[in-house]
PDB file of C-alpha atoms and ligand atoms in Angstrom:
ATOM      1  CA  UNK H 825     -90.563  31.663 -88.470  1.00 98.00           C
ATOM      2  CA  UNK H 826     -89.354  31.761 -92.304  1.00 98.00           C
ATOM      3  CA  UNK H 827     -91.467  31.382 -95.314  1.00 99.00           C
ATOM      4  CA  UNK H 828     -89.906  30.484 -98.568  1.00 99.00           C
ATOM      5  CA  UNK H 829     -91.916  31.715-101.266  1.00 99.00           C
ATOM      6  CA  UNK H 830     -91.591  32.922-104.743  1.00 98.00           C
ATOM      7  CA  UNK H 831     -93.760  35.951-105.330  1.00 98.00           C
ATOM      8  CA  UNK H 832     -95.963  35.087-108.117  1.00 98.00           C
ATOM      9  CA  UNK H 833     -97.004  31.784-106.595  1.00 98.00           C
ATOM     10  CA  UNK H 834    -100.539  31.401-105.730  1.00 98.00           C
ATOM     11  CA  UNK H 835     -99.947  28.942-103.289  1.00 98.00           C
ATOM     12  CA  UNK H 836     -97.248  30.947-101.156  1.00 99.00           C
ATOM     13  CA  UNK H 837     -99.708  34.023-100.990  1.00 99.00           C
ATOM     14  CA  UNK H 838    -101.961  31.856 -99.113  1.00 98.00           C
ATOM     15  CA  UNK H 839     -99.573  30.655 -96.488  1.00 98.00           C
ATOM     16  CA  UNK H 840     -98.622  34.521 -96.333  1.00 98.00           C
ATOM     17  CA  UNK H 841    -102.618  35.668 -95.943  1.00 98.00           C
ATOM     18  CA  UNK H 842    -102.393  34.035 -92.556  1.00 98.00           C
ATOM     19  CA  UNK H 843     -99.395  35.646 -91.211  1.00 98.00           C
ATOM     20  CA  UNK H 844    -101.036  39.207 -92.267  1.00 98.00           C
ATOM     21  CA  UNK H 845    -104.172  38.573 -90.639  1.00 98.00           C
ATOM     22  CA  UNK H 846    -103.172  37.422 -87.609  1.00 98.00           C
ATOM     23  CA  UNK H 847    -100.129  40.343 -87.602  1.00 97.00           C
ATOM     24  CA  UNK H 848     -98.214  37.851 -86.801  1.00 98.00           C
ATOM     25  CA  UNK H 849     -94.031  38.380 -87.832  1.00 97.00           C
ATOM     26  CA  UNK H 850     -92.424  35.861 -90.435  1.00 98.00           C
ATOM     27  CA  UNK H 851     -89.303  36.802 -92.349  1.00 98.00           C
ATOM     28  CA  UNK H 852     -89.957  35.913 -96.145  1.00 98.00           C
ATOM     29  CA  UNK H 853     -87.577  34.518 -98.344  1.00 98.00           C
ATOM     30  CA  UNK H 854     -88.233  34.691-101.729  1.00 98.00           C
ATOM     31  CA  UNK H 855     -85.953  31.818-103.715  1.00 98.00           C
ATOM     32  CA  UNK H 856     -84.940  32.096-107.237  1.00 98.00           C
ATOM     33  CA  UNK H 857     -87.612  30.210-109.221  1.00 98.00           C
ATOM     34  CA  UNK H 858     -84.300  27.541-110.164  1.00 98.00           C
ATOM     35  CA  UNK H 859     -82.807  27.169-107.169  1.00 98.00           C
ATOM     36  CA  UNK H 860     -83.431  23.102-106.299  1.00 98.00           C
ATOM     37  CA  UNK H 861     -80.901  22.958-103.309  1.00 98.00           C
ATOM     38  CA  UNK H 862     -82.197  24.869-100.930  1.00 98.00           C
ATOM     39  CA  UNK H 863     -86.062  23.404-100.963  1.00 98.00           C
ATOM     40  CA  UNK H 864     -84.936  19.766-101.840  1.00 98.00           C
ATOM     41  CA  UNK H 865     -82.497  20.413 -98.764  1.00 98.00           C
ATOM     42  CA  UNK H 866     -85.766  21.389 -96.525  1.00 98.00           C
ATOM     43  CA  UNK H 867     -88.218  19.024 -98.019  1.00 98.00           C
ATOM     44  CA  UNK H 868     -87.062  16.685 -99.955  1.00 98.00           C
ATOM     45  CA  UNK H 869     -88.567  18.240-103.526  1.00 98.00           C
ATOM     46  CA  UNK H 870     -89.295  22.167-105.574  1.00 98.00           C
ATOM     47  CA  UNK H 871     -91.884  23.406-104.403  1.00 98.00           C
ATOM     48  CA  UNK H 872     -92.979  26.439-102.151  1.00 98.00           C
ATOM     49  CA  UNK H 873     -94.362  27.316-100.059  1.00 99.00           C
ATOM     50  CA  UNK H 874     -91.897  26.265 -97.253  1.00 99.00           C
ATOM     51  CA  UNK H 875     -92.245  27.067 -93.625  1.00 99.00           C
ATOM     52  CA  UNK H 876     -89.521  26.648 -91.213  1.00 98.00           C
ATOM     53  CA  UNK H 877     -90.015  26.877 -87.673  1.00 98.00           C
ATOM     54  CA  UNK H 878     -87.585  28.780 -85.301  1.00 97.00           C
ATOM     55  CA  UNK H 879     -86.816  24.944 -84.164  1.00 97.00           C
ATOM     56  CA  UNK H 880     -85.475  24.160 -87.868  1.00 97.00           C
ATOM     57  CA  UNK H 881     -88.755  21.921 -88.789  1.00 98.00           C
ATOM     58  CA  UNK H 882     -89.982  22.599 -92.145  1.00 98.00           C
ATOM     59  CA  UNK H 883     -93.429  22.433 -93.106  1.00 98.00           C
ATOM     60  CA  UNK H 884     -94.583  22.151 -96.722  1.00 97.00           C
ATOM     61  CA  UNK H 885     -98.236  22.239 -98.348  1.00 98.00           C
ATOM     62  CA  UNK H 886    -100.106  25.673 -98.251  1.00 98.00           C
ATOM     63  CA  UNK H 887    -103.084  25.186 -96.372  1.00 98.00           C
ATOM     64  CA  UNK H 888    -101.333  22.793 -93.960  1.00 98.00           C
ATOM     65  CA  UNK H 889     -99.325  25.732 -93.167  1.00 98.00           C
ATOM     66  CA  UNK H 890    -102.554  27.801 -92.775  1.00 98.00           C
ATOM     67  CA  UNK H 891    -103.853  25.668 -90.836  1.00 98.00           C
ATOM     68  CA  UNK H 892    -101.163  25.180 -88.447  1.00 98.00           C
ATOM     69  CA  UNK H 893    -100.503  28.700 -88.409  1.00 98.00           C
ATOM     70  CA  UNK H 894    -104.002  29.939 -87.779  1.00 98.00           C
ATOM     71  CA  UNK H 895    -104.014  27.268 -84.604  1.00 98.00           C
ATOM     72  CA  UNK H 896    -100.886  28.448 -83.015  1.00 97.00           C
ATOM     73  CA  UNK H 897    -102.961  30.985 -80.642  1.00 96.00           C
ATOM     74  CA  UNK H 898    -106.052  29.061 -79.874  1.00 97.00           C
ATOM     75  CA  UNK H 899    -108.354  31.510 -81.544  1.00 97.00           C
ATOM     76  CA  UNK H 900    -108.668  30.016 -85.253  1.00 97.00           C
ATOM     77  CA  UNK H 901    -109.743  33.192 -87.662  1.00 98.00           C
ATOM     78  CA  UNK H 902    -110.997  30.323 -90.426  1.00 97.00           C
ATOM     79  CA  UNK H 903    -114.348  29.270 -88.975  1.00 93.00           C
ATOM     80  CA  UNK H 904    -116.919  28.952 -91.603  1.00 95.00           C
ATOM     81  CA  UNK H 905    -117.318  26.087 -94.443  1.00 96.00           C
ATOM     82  CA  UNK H 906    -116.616  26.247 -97.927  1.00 97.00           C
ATOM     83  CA  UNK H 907    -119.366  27.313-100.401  1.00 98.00           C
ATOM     84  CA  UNK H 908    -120.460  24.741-103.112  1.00 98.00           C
ATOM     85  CA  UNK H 909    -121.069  27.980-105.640  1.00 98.00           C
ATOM     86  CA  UNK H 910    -117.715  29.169-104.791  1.00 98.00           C
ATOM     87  CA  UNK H 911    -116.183  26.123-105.060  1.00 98.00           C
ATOM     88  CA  UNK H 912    -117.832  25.370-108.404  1.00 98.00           C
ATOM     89  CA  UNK H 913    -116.880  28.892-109.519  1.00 98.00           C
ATOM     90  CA  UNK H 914    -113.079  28.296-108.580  1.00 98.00           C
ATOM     91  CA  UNK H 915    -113.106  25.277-110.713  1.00 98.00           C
ATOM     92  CA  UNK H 916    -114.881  26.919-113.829  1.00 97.00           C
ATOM     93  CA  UNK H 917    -111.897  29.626-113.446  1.00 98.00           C
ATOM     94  CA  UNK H 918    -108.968  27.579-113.279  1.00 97.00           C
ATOM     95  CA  UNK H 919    -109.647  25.512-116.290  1.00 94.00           C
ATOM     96  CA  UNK H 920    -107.897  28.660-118.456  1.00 98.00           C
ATOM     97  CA  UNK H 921    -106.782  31.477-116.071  1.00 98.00           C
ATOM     98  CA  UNK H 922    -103.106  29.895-116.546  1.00 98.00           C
ATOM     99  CA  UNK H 923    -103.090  30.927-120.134  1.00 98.00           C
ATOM    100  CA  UNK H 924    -103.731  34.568-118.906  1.00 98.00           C
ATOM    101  CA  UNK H 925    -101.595  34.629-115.674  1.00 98.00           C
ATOM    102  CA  UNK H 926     -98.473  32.241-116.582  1.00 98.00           C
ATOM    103  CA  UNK H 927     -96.958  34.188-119.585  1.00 98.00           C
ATOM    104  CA  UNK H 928     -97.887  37.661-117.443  1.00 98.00           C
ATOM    105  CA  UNK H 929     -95.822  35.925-114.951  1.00 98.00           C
ATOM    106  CA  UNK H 930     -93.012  35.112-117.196  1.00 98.00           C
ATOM    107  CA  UNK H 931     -92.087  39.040-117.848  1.00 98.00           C
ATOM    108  CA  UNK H 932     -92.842  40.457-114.269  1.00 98.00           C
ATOM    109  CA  UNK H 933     -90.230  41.883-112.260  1.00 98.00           C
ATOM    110  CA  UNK H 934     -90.483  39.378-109.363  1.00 98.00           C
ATOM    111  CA  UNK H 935     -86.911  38.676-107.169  1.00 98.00           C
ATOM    112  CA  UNK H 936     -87.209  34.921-107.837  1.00 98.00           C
ATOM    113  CA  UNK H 937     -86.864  35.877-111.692  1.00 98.00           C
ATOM    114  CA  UNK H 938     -83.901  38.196-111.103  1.00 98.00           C
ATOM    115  CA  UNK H 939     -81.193  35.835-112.697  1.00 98.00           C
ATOM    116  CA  UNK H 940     -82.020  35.218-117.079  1.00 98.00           C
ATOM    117  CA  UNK H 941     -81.974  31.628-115.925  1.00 98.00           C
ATOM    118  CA  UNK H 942     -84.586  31.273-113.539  1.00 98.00           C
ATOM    119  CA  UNK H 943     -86.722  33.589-115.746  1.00 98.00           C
ATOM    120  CA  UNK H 944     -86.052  31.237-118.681  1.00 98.00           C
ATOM    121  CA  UNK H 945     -86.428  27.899-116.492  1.00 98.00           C
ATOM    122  CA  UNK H 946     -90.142  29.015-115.421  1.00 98.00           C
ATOM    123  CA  UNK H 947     -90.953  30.023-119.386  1.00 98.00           C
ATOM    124  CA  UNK H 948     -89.686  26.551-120.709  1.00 98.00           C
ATOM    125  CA  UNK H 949     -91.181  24.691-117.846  1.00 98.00           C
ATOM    126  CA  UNK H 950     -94.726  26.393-117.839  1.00 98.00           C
ATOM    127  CA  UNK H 951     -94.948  26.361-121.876  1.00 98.00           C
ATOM    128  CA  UNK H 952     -94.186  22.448-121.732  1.00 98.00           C
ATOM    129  CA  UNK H 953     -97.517  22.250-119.617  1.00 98.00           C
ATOM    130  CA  UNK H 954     -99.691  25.117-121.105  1.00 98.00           C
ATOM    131  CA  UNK H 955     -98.017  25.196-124.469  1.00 98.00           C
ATOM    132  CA  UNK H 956     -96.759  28.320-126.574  1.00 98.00           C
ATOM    133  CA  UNK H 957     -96.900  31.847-124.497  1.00 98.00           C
ATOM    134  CA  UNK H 958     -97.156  34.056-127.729  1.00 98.00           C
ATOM    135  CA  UNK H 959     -99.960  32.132-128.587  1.00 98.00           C
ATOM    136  CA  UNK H 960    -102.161  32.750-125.279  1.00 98.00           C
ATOM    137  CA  UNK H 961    -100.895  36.205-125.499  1.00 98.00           C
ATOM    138  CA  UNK H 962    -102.169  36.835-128.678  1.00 98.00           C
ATOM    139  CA  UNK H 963    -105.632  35.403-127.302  1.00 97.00           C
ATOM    140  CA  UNK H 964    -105.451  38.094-124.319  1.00 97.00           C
ATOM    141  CA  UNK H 965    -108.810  39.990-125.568  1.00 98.00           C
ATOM    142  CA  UNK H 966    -111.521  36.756-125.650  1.00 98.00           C
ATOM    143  CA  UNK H 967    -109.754  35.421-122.340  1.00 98.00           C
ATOM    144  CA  UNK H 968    -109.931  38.795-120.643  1.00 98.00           C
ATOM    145  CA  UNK H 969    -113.677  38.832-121.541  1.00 98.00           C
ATOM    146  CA  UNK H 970    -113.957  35.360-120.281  1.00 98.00           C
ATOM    147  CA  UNK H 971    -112.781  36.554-116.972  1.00 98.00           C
ATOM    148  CA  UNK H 972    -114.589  39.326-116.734  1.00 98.00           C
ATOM    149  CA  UNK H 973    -118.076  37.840-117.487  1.00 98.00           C
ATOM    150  CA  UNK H 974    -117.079  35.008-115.108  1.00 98.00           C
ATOM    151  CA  UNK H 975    -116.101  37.772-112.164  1.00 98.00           C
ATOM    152  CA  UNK H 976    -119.589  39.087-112.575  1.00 98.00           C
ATOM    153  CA  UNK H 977    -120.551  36.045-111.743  1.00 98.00           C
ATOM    154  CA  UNK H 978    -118.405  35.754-108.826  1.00 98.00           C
ATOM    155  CA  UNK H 979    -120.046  39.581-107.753  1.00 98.00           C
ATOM    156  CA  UNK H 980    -122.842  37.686-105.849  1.00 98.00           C
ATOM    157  CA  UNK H 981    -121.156  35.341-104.284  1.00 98.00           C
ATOM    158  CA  UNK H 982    -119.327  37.509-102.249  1.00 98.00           C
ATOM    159  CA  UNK H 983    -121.000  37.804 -98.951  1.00 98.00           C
ATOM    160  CA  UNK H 984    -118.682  40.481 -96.608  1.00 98.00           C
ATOM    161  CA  UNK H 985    -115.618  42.487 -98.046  1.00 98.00           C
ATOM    162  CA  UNK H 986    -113.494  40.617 -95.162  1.00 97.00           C
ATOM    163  CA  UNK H 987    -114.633  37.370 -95.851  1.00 98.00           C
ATOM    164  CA  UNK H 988    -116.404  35.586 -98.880  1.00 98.00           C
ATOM    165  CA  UNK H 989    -119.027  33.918 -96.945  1.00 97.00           C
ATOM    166  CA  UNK H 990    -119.557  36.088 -94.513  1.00 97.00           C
ATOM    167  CA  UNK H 991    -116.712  34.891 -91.683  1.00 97.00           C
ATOM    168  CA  UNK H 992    -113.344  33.587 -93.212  1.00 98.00           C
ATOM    169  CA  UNK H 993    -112.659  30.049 -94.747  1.00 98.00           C
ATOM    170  CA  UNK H 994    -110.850  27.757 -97.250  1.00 98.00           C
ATOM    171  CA  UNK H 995    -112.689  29.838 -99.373  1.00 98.00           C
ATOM    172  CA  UNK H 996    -110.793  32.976 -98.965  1.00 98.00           C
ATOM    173  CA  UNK H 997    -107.747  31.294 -99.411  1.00 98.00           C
ATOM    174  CA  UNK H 998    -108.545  30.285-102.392  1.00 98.00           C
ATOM    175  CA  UNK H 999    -110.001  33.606-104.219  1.00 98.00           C
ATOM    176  CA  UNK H1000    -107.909  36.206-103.080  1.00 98.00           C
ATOM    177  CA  UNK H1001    -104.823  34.609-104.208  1.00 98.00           C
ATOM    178  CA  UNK H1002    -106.504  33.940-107.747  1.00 98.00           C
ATOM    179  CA  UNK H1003    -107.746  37.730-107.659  1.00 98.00           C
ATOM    180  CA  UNK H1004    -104.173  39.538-106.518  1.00 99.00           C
ATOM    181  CA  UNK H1005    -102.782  37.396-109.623  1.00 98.00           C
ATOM    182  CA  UNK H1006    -105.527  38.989-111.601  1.00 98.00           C
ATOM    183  CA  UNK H1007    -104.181  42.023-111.023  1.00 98.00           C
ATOM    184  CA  UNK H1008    -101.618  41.174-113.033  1.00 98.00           C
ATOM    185  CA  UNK H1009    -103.990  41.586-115.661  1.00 98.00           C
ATOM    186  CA  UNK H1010    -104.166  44.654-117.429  1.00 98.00           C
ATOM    187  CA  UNK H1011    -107.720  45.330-118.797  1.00 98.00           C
ATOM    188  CA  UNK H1012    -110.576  43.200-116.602  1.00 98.00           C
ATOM    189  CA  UNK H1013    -113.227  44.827-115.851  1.00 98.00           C
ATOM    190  CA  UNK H1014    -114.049  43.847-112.111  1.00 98.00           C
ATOM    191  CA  UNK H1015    -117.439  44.013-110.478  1.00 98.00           C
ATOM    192  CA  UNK H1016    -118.107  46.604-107.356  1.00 98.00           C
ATOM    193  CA  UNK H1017    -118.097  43.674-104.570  1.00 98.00           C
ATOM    194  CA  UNK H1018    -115.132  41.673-106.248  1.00 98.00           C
ATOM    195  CA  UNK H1019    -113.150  45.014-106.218  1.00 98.00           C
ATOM    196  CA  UNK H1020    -113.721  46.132-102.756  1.00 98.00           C
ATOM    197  CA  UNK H1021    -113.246  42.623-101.543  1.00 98.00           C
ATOM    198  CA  UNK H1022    -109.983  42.183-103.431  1.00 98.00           C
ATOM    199  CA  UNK H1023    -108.626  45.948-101.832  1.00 98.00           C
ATOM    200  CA  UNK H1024    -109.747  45.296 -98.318  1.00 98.00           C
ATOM    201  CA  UNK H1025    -108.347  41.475 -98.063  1.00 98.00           C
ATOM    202  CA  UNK H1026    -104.888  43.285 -99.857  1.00 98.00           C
ATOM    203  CA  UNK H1027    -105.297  45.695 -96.526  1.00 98.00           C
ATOM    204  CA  UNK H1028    -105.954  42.597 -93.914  1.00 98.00           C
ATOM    205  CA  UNK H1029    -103.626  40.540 -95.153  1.00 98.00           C
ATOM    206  CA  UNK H1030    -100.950  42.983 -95.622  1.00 98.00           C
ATOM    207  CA  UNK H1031    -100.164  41.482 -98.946  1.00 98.00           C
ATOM    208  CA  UNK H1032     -99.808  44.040-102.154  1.00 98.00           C
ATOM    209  CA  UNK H1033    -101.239  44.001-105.203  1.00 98.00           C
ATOM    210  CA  UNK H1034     -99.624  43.834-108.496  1.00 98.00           C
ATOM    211  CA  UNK H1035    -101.505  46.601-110.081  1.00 98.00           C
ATOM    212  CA  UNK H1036     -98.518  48.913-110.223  1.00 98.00           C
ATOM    213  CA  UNK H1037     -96.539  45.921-112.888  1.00 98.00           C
ATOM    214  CA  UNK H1038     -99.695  44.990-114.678  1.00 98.00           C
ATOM    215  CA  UNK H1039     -99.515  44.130-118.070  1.00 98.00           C
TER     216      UNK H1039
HETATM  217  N1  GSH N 357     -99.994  21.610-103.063  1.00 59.12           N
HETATM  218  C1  GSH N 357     -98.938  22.584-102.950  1.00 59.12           C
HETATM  219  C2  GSH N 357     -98.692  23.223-104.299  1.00 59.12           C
HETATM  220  C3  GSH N 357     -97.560  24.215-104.288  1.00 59.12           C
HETATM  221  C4  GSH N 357     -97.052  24.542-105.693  1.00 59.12           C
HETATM  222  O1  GSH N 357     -97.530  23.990-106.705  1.00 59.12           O
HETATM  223  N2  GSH N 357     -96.076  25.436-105.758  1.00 59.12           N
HETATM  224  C5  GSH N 357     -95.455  25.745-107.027  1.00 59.12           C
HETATM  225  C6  GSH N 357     -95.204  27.231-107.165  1.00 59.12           C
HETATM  226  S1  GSH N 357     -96.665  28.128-107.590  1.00 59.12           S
HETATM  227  C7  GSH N 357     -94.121  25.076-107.079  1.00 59.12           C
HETATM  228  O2  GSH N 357     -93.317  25.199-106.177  1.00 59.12           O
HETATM  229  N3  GSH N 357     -93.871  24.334-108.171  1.00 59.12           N
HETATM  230  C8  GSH N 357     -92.609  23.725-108.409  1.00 59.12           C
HETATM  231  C9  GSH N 357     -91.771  24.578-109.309  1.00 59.12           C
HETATM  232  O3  GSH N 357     -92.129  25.749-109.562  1.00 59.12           O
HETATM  233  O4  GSH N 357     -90.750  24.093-109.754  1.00 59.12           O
HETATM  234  C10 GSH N 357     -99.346  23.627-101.919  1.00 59.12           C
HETATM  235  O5  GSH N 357    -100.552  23.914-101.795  1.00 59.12           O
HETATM  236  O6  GSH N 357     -98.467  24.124-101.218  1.00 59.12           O
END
């Protein structure tokens, strides 16, 4: 199976979580953030993640791709429901994590960025939705408190280091995405629980963080 990805995209790191815990093989591809042909030529429309079966069928939507995925053996991994808290928490989050993530995203060395074009295309694209980057830049310091108050309130929440609420769910496929973007982040200070459950789903899922390129 392929997965067409780009590396900074939430969304594609949760269609890759399931290939790493179930050790199962894909070959990545990671498309230049402006290349149109090749996903309207697979799904009709941008957007990744894309998975194409050995048969040619392509697949689109993240966590129908999880789903599918986690299925293929008969022994699903995702077994428990999603937490309200959680849920609620997610919600809180994404209201301004953009403004910290999007223009970190912008200057990271990530293949789909490795033509001035594409790089440019995501800037102009993003800053038409979230406005100027300079301008959340220059904000880092009250949105990296922000964050890091709100991850102590995430600390609790967090049931097992493999699994948010205790076995895996939605859940998990929500927050570790949002947390290996985080790590983007220079400068959050991250509770003991969020850290070690961050690391150890990095480990199971065989997905790196960005720690090494944060800024
Ligand atoms: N609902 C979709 C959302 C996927 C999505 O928004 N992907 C972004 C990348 S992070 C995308 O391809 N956007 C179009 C673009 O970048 O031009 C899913 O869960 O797979």
């Amino acid at each position: 199976m392929k997965l067409y990805i780009y590396d900074h995209c939430p969304f594609c790191v949760k269609a890759r979580m399931i290939f790493g815990l179930k050790n199962l093989p894909v070959t990545l591809k990671t498309l230049l953030n402006d290349d149109e042909e090749t996903p309207v030529r697979l799904i009709g429309k941008k957007m990744v993640p894309i998975l194409q079966l050995d048969d040619g069928r392509c697949m689109a939507e993240s966590m129908d791709i999880v789903h599918y995925v986690d299925a293929l053996d008969g022994k699903p991994l995702l077994t428990e429901p999603r937490s309200p808290q959680l849920e609620a928490w997610l919600r809180r989050v994404d209201g301004y994590v953009n403004r910290l993530l999007l223009p970190r995203f912008a200057t990271a060395p990530f293949d789909e960025f490795t033509t001035p074009e594409a790089r440019a295309g995501f800037r102009q694209r993003k800053e038409a939705i979230i406005g100027d980057f300079e301008q959340h830049l220059a904000h880092s310091a009250g949105l990296i408190k922000k964050i890091s108050d709100d991850l102590r309130t995430l600390d609790p929440l967090i049931k097992q280091p493999n699994a948010v609420n205790g076995e895996l769910s939605d859940d998990d496929f929500q927050l570790f995405p949002l947390l290996r973007s985080l790590s983007l982040v220079a400068g959050i200070s991250y509770p003991a629980r969020v850290a070690d459950y961050r690391d150890n789903m990095a480990k199971q899922t065989q997905i790196t963080l960005l720690t090494s390129i944060a800024r």
